[in-house]
Amino acid sequence: MPKRIGDKIDLIFAREERPLHFRDITQLINGLGIDHKIASQGSVRNELIASDKYVLVGRGLYALSSWGYKPGKVKEVIVRILKQQARPMAKEEILSFVLKERFIKATTVHAVLSNRAWFEKLPGGEYNVK
């Protein structure tokens, strides 16, 4: 029987098998009924932040790193994608790759790509890491 909050979070992810918002995780833990303790959103979020097992993949959405999600900000995800592909890429192509790893809006990716200190826009409209 899980006793620590981290064990309870692991149990929820094992049951749901999908990224979840920390509020939903808290509700699901409290709905388990395995003990008399009530989990707070703060304690659940603190555990999600503190452990490397969990990755922030959207606004308040967390997933397990064992599912293939990697930590990092959107900029770091884009840099990693461009380096893995080893070629300049169009904005929409970058967007499709990023949306496989993060649950964010397209405008976020466009805003990050517009930073000329990090990325260069080539004459053909493709982007590369500076």
mmCIF file with all atom_site columns, C-alpha atoms in Angstrom:
data_model
loop_
_atom_site.group_PDB
_atom_site.id
_atom_site.type_symbol
_atom_site.label_atom_id
_atom_site.label_alt_id
_atom_site.label_comp_id
_atom_site.label_asym_id
_atom_site.label_entity_id
_atom_site.label_seq_id
_atom_site.pdbx_PDB_ins_code
_atom_site.Cartn_x
_atom_site.Cartn_y
_atom_site.Cartn_z
_atom_site.occupancy
_atom_site.B_iso_or_equiv
_atom_site.pdbx_formal_charge
_atom_site.auth_seq_id
_atom_site.auth_comp_id
_atom_site.auth_asym_id
_atom_site.auth_atom_id
_atom_site.pdbx_PDB_model_num
ATOM 1   C CA . MET A 1 1   ? 0.000   0.000  0.000   1.00 0.00 ? 1   MET A CA 1
ATOM 2   C CA . PRO A 1 2   ? 1.509   3.368  -0.996  1.00 0.00 ? 2   PRO A CA 1
ATOM 3   C CA . LYS A 1 3   ? 2.240   5.632  1.959   1.00 0.00 ? 3   LYS A CA 1
ATOM 4   C CA . ARG A 1 4   ? 4.366   8.482  0.602   1.00 0.00 ? 4   ARG A CA 1
ATOM 5   C CA . ILE A 1 5   ? 2.911   11.084 -1.750  1.00 0.00 ? 5   ILE A CA 1
ATOM 6   C CA . GLY A 1 6   ? 5.401   10.051 -4.455  1.00 0.00 ? 6   GLY A CA 1
ATOM 7   C CA . ASP A 1 7   ? 4.182   6.452  -4.277  1.00 0.00 ? 7   ASP A CA 1
ATOM 8   C CA . LYS A 1 8   ? 0.595   7.639  -4.638  1.00 0.00 ? 8   LYS A CA 1
ATOM 9   C CA . ILE A 1 9   ? 1.504   9.778  -7.656  1.00 0.00 ? 9   ILE A CA 1
ATOM 10  C CA . ASP A 1 10  ? 3.202   6.757  -9.240  1.00 0.00 ? 10  ASP A CA 1
ATOM 11  C CA . LEU A 1 11  ? 0.064   4.702  -8.639  1.00 0.00 ? 11  LEU A CA 1
ATOM 12  C CA . ILE A 1 12  ? -2.101  7.350  -10.333 1.00 0.00 ? 12  ILE A CA 1
ATOM 13  C CA . PHE A 1 13  ? 0.193   7.536  -13.364 1.00 0.00 ? 13  PHE A CA 1
ATOM 14  C CA . ALA A 1 14  ? 0.246   3.724  -13.591 1.00 0.00 ? 14  ALA A CA 1
ATOM 15  C CA . ARG A 1 15  ? -3.566  3.675  -13.635 1.00 0.00 ? 15  ARG A CA 1
ATOM 16  C CA . GLU A 1 16  ? -4.114  6.632  -15.986 1.00 0.00 ? 16  GLU A CA 1
ATOM 17  C CA . GLU A 1 17  ? -1.138  6.127  -18.361 1.00 0.00 ? 17  GLU A CA 1
ATOM 18  C CA . ARG A 1 18  ? -1.301  9.712  -19.651 1.00 0.00 ? 18  ARG A CA 1
ATOM 19  C CA . PRO A 1 19  ? -0.037  13.168 -18.679 1.00 0.00 ? 19  PRO A CA 1
ATOM 20  C CA . LEU A 1 20  ? -2.138  14.783 -15.953 1.00 0.00 ? 20  LEU A CA 1
ATOM 21  C CA . HIS A 1 21  ? -2.562  18.194 -14.358 1.00 0.00 ? 21  HIS A CA 1
ATOM 22  C CA . PHE A 1 22  ? -1.369  18.356 -10.763 1.00 0.00 ? 22  PHE A CA 1
ATOM 23  C CA . ARG A 1 23  ? -4.907  19.268 -9.610  1.00 0.00 ? 23  ARG A CA 1
ATOM 24  C CA . ASP A 1 24  ? -6.298  16.136 -11.257 1.00 0.00 ? 24  ASP A CA 1
ATOM 25  C CA . ILE A 1 25  ? -3.560  14.028 -9.685  1.00 0.00 ? 25  ILE A CA 1
ATOM 26  C CA . THR A 1 26  ? -4.499  15.453 -6.273  1.00 0.00 ? 26  THR A CA 1
ATOM 27  C CA . GLN A 1 27  ? -8.195  14.633 -6.796  1.00 0.00 ? 27  GLN A CA 1
ATOM 28  C CA . LEU A 1 28  ? -7.382  11.109 -7.954  1.00 0.00 ? 28  LEU A CA 1
ATOM 29  C CA . ILE A 1 29  ? -5.111  10.516 -4.943  1.00 0.00 ? 29  ILE A CA 1
ATOM 30  C CA . ASN A 1 30  ? -7.810  11.725 -2.573  1.00 0.00 ? 30  ASN A CA 1
ATOM 31  C CA . GLY A 1 31  ? -10.325 9.506  -4.364  1.00 0.00 ? 31  GLY A CA 1
ATOM 32  C CA . LEU A 1 32  ? -8.225  6.396  -3.819  1.00 0.00 ? 32  LEU A CA 1
ATOM 33  C CA . GLY A 1 33  ? -9.428  6.052  -0.246  1.00 0.00 ? 33  GLY A CA 1
ATOM 34  C CA . ILE A 1 34  ? -6.369  4.058  0.791   1.00 0.00 ? 34  ILE A CA 1
ATOM 35  C CA . ASP A 1 35  ? -5.781  6.054  3.960   1.00 0.00 ? 35  ASP A CA 1
ATOM 36  C CA . HIS A 1 36  ? -7.247  8.908  5.980   1.00 0.00 ? 36  HIS A CA 1
ATOM 37  C CA . LYS A 1 37  ? -4.694  11.468 4.787   1.00 0.00 ? 37  LYS A CA 1
ATOM 38  C CA . ILE A 1 38  ? -5.846  14.193 2.430   1.00 0.00 ? 38  ILE A CA 1
ATOM 39  C CA . ALA A 1 39  ? -3.297  15.185 -0.218  1.00 0.00 ? 39  ALA A CA 1
ATOM 40  C CA . SER A 1 40  ? -2.969  18.896 -0.873  1.00 0.00 ? 40  SER A CA 1
ATOM 41  C CA . GLN A 1 41  ? -2.286  20.386 -4.286  1.00 0.00 ? 41  GLN A CA 1
ATOM 42  C CA . GLY A 1 42  ? 0.847   21.993 -2.893  1.00 0.00 ? 42  GLY A CA 1
ATOM 43  C CA . SER A 1 43  ? 2.338   18.753 -1.630  1.00 0.00 ? 43  SER A CA 1
ATOM 44  C CA . VAL A 1 44  ? 1.568   16.959 -4.896  1.00 0.00 ? 44  VAL A CA 1
ATOM 45  C CA . ARG A 1 45  ? 3.057   19.780 -6.968  1.00 0.00 ? 45  ARG A CA 1
ATOM 46  C CA . ASN A 1 46  ? 6.153   19.966 -4.751  1.00 0.00 ? 46  ASN A CA 1
ATOM 47  C CA . GLU A 1 47  ? 6.760   16.245 -5.226  1.00 0.00 ? 47  GLU A CA 1
ATOM 48  C CA . LEU A 1 48  ? 6.286   16.559 -8.999  1.00 0.00 ? 48  LEU A CA 1
ATOM 49  C CA . ILE A 1 49  ? 8.790   19.420 -9.125  1.00 0.00 ? 49  ILE A CA 1
ATOM 50  C CA . ALA A 1 50  ? 11.343  17.798 -6.813  1.00 0.00 ? 50  ALA A CA 1
ATOM 51  C CA . SER A 1 51  ? 11.580  14.402 -8.477  1.00 0.00 ? 51  SER A CA 1
ATOM 52  C CA . ASP A 1 52  ? 13.351  13.703 -11.765 1.00 0.00 ? 52  ASP A CA 1
ATOM 53  C CA . LYS A 1 53  ? 10.789  10.978 -12.472 1.00 0.00 ? 53  LYS A CA 1
ATOM 54  C CA . TYR A 1 54  ? 8.276   13.606 -13.556 1.00 0.00 ? 54  TYR A CA 1
ATOM 55  C CA . VAL A 1 55  ? 8.503   16.079 -16.430 1.00 0.00 ? 55  VAL A CA 1
ATOM 56  C CA . LEU A 1 56  ? 6.502   19.274 -16.871 1.00 0.00 ? 56  LEU A CA 1
ATOM 57  C CA . VAL A 1 57  ? 4.984   18.970 -20.353 1.00 0.00 ? 57  VAL A CA 1
ATOM 58  C CA . GLY A 1 58  ? 2.478   21.811 -20.302 1.00 0.00 ? 58  GLY A CA 1
ATOM 59  C CA . ARG A 1 59  ? 0.873   24.356 -18.004 1.00 0.00 ? 59  ARG A CA 1
ATOM 60  C CA . GLY A 1 60  ? 0.567   22.274 -14.840 1.00 0.00 ? 60  GLY A CA 1
ATOM 61  C CA . LEU A 1 61  ? 0.662   19.022 -16.839 1.00 0.00 ? 61  LEU A CA 1
ATOM 62  C CA . TYR A 1 62  ? 3.129   16.381 -15.760 1.00 0.00 ? 62  TYR A CA 1
ATOM 63  C CA . ALA A 1 63  ? 4.186   13.070 -17.293 1.00 0.00 ? 63  ALA A CA 1
ATOM 64  C CA . LEU A 1 64  ? 6.628   10.334 -16.388 1.00 0.00 ? 64  LEU A CA 1
ATOM 65  C CA . SER A 1 65  ? 10.127  10.635 -17.798 1.00 0.00 ? 65  SER A CA 1
ATOM 66  C CA . SER A 1 66  ? 10.039  6.853  -18.326 1.00 0.00 ? 66  SER A CA 1
ATOM 67  C CA . TRP A 1 67  ? 7.412   7.497  -21.030 1.00 0.00 ? 67  TRP A CA 1
ATOM 68  C CA . GLY A 1 68  ? 10.098  9.226  -23.098 1.00 0.00 ? 68  GLY A CA 1
ATOM 69  C CA . TYR A 1 69  ? 9.466   12.826 -22.068 1.00 0.00 ? 69  TYR A CA 1
ATOM 70  C CA . LYS A 1 70  ? 12.598  14.871 -21.493 1.00 0.00 ? 70  LYS A CA 1
ATOM 71  C CA . PRO A 1 71  ? 12.870  17.875 -19.198 1.00 0.00 ? 71  PRO A CA 1
ATOM 72  C CA . GLY A 1 72  ? 13.542  21.353 -20.525 1.00 0.00 ? 72  GLY A CA 1
ATOM 73  C CA . LYS A 1 73  ? 12.007  24.579 -21.612 1.00 0.00 ? 73  LYS A CA 1
ATOM 74  C CA . VAL A 1 74  ? 10.486  24.981 -25.073 1.00 0.00 ? 74  VAL A CA 1
ATOM 75  C CA . LYS A 1 75  ? 13.721  26.558 -26.317 1.00 0.00 ? 75  LYS A CA 1
ATOM 76  C CA . GLU A 1 76  ? 15.691  23.512 -25.168 1.00 0.00 ? 76  GLU A CA 1
ATOM 77  C CA . VAL A 1 77  ? 13.208  21.159 -26.836 1.00 0.00 ? 77  VAL A CA 1
ATOM 78  C CA . ILE A 1 78  ? 13.525  23.040 -30.146 1.00 0.00 ? 78  ILE A CA 1
ATOM 79  C CA . VAL A 1 79  ? 17.328  23.056 -29.946 1.00 0.00 ? 79  VAL A CA 1
ATOM 80  C CA . ARG A 1 80  ? 17.347  19.319 -29.225 1.00 0.00 ? 80  ARG A CA 1
ATOM 81  C CA . ILE A 1 81  ? 15.033  18.640 -32.184 1.00 0.00 ? 81  ILE A CA 1
ATOM 82  C CA . LEU A 1 82  ? 17.114  20.731 -34.596 1.00 0.00 ? 82  LEU A CA 1
ATOM 83  C CA . LYS A 1 83  ? 20.316  19.034 -33.453 1.00 0.00 ? 83  LYS A CA 1
ATOM 84  C CA . GLN A 1 84  ? 18.783  15.552 -33.724 1.00 0.00 ? 84  GLN A CA 1
ATOM 85  C CA . GLN A 1 85  ? 17.519  16.260 -37.232 1.00 0.00 ? 85  GLN A CA 1
ATOM 86  C CA . ALA A 1 86  ? 20.889  17.825 -38.135 1.00 0.00 ? 86  ALA A CA 1
ATOM 87  C CA . ARG A 1 87  ? 19.308  20.134 -40.700 1.00 0.00 ? 87  ARG A CA 1
ATOM 88  C CA . PRO A 1 88  ? 17.392  23.395 -40.887 1.00 0.00 ? 88  PRO A CA 1
ATOM 89  C CA . MET A 1 89  ? 13.645  22.917 -40.524 1.00 0.00 ? 89  MET A CA 1
ATOM 90  C CA . ALA A 1 90  ? 10.493  24.823 -41.446 1.00 0.00 ? 90  ALA A CA 1
ATOM 91  C CA . LYS A 1 91  ? 8.437   26.393 -38.647 1.00 0.00 ? 91  LYS A CA 1
ATOM 92  C CA . GLU A 1 92  ? 5.495   24.005 -39.091 1.00 0.00 ? 92  GLU A CA 1
ATOM 93  C CA . GLU A 1 93  ? 7.786   20.977 -39.100 1.00 0.00 ? 93  GLU A CA 1
ATOM 94  C CA . ILE A 1 94  ? 9.427   22.138 -35.867 1.00 0.00 ? 94  ILE A CA 1
ATOM 95  C CA . LEU A 1 95  ? 5.973   22.737 -34.410 1.00 0.00 ? 95  LEU A CA 1
ATOM 96  C CA . SER A 1 96  ? 4.834   19.182 -35.187 1.00 0.00 ? 96  SER A CA 1
ATOM 97  C CA . PHE A 1 97  ? 7.900   17.749 -33.447 1.00 0.00 ? 97  PHE A CA 1
ATOM 98  C CA . VAL A 1 98  ? 7.508   19.995 -30.388 1.00 0.00 ? 98  VAL A CA 1
ATOM 99  C CA . LEU A 1 99  ? 3.814   19.175 -29.998 1.00 0.00 ? 99  LEU A CA 1
ATOM 100 C CA . LYS A 1 100 ? 4.729   15.494 -29.670 1.00 0.00 ? 100 LYS A CA 1
ATOM 101 C CA . GLU A 1 101 ? 6.731   16.391 -26.541 1.00 0.00 ? 101 GLU A CA 1
ATOM 102 C CA . ARG A 1 102 ? 4.830   19.333 -25.059 1.00 0.00 ? 102 ARG A CA 1
ATOM 103 C CA . PHE A 1 103 ? 1.201   20.334 -24.612 1.00 0.00 ? 103 PHE A CA 1
ATOM 104 C CA . ILE A 1 104 ? 1.560   23.996 -25.544 1.00 0.00 ? 104 ILE A CA 1
ATOM 105 C CA . LYS A 1 105 ? 0.099   26.494 -27.974 1.00 0.00 ? 105 LYS A CA 1
ATOM 106 C CA . ALA A 1 106 ? 1.613   26.997 -31.412 1.00 0.00 ? 106 ALA A CA 1
ATOM 107 C CA . THR A 1 107 ? 2.161   30.673 -30.619 1.00 0.00 ? 107 THR A CA 1
ATOM 108 C CA . THR A 1 108 ? 4.623   29.669 -27.893 1.00 0.00 ? 108 THR A CA 1
ATOM 109 C CA . VAL A 1 109 ? 6.798   27.860 -30.427 1.00 0.00 ? 109 VAL A CA 1
ATOM 110 C CA . HIS A 1 110 ? 6.520   30.789 -32.866 1.00 0.00 ? 110 HIS A CA 1
ATOM 111 C CA . ALA A 1 111 ? 7.538   33.246 -30.130 1.00 0.00 ? 111 ALA A CA 1
ATOM 112 C CA . VAL A 1 112 ? 10.583  31.181 -29.147 1.00 0.00 ? 112 VAL A CA 1
ATOM 113 C CA . LEU A 1 113 ? 11.664  30.790 -32.788 1.00 0.00 ? 113 LEU A CA 1
ATOM 114 C CA . SER A 1 114 ? 11.447  34.551 -33.281 1.00 0.00 ? 114 SER A CA 1
ATOM 115 C CA . ASN A 1 115 ? 14.279  35.110 -30.788 1.00 0.00 ? 115 ASN A CA 1
ATOM 116 C CA . ARG A 1 116 ? 17.218  35.932 -33.073 1.00 0.00 ? 116 ARG A CA 1
ATOM 117 C CA . ALA A 1 117 ? 19.734  35.402 -30.260 1.00 0.00 ? 117 ALA A CA 1
ATOM 118 C CA . TRP A 1 118 ? 18.909  31.676 -30.216 1.00 0.00 ? 118 TRP A CA 1
ATOM 119 C CA . PHE A 1 119 ? 17.735  30.819 -33.739 1.00 0.00 ? 119 PHE A CA 1
ATOM 120 C CA . GLU A 1 120 ? 18.480  32.064 -37.215 1.00 0.00 ? 120 GLU A CA 1
ATOM 121 C CA . LYS A 1 121 ? 15.893  32.222 -39.979 1.00 0.00 ? 121 LYS A CA 1
ATOM 122 C CA . LEU A 1 122 ? 17.422  31.184 -43.277 1.00 0.00 ? 122 LEU A CA 1
ATOM 123 C CA . PRO A 1 123 ? 16.456  32.766 -46.631 1.00 0.00 ? 123 PRO A CA 1
ATOM 124 C CA . GLY A 1 124 ? 14.212  29.790 -47.442 1.00 0.00 ? 124 GLY A CA 1
ATOM 125 C CA . GLY A 1 125 ? 12.184  30.355 -44.275 1.00 0.00 ? 125 GLY A CA 1
ATOM 126 C CA . GLU A 1 126 ? 13.746  27.484 -42.371 1.00 0.00 ? 126 GLU A CA 1
ATOM 127 C CA . TYR A 1 127 ? 15.228  27.783 -38.891 1.00 0.00 ? 127 TYR A CA 1
ATOM 128 C CA . ASN A 1 128 ? 18.550  26.670 -37.469 1.00 0.00 ? 128 ASN A CA 1
ATOM 129 C CA . VAL A 1 129 ? 20.292  26.957 -34.112 1.00 0.00 ? 129 VAL A CA 1
ATOM 130 C CA . LYS A 1 130 ? 22.723  29.869 -33.897 1.00 0.00 ? 130 LYS A CA 1
#
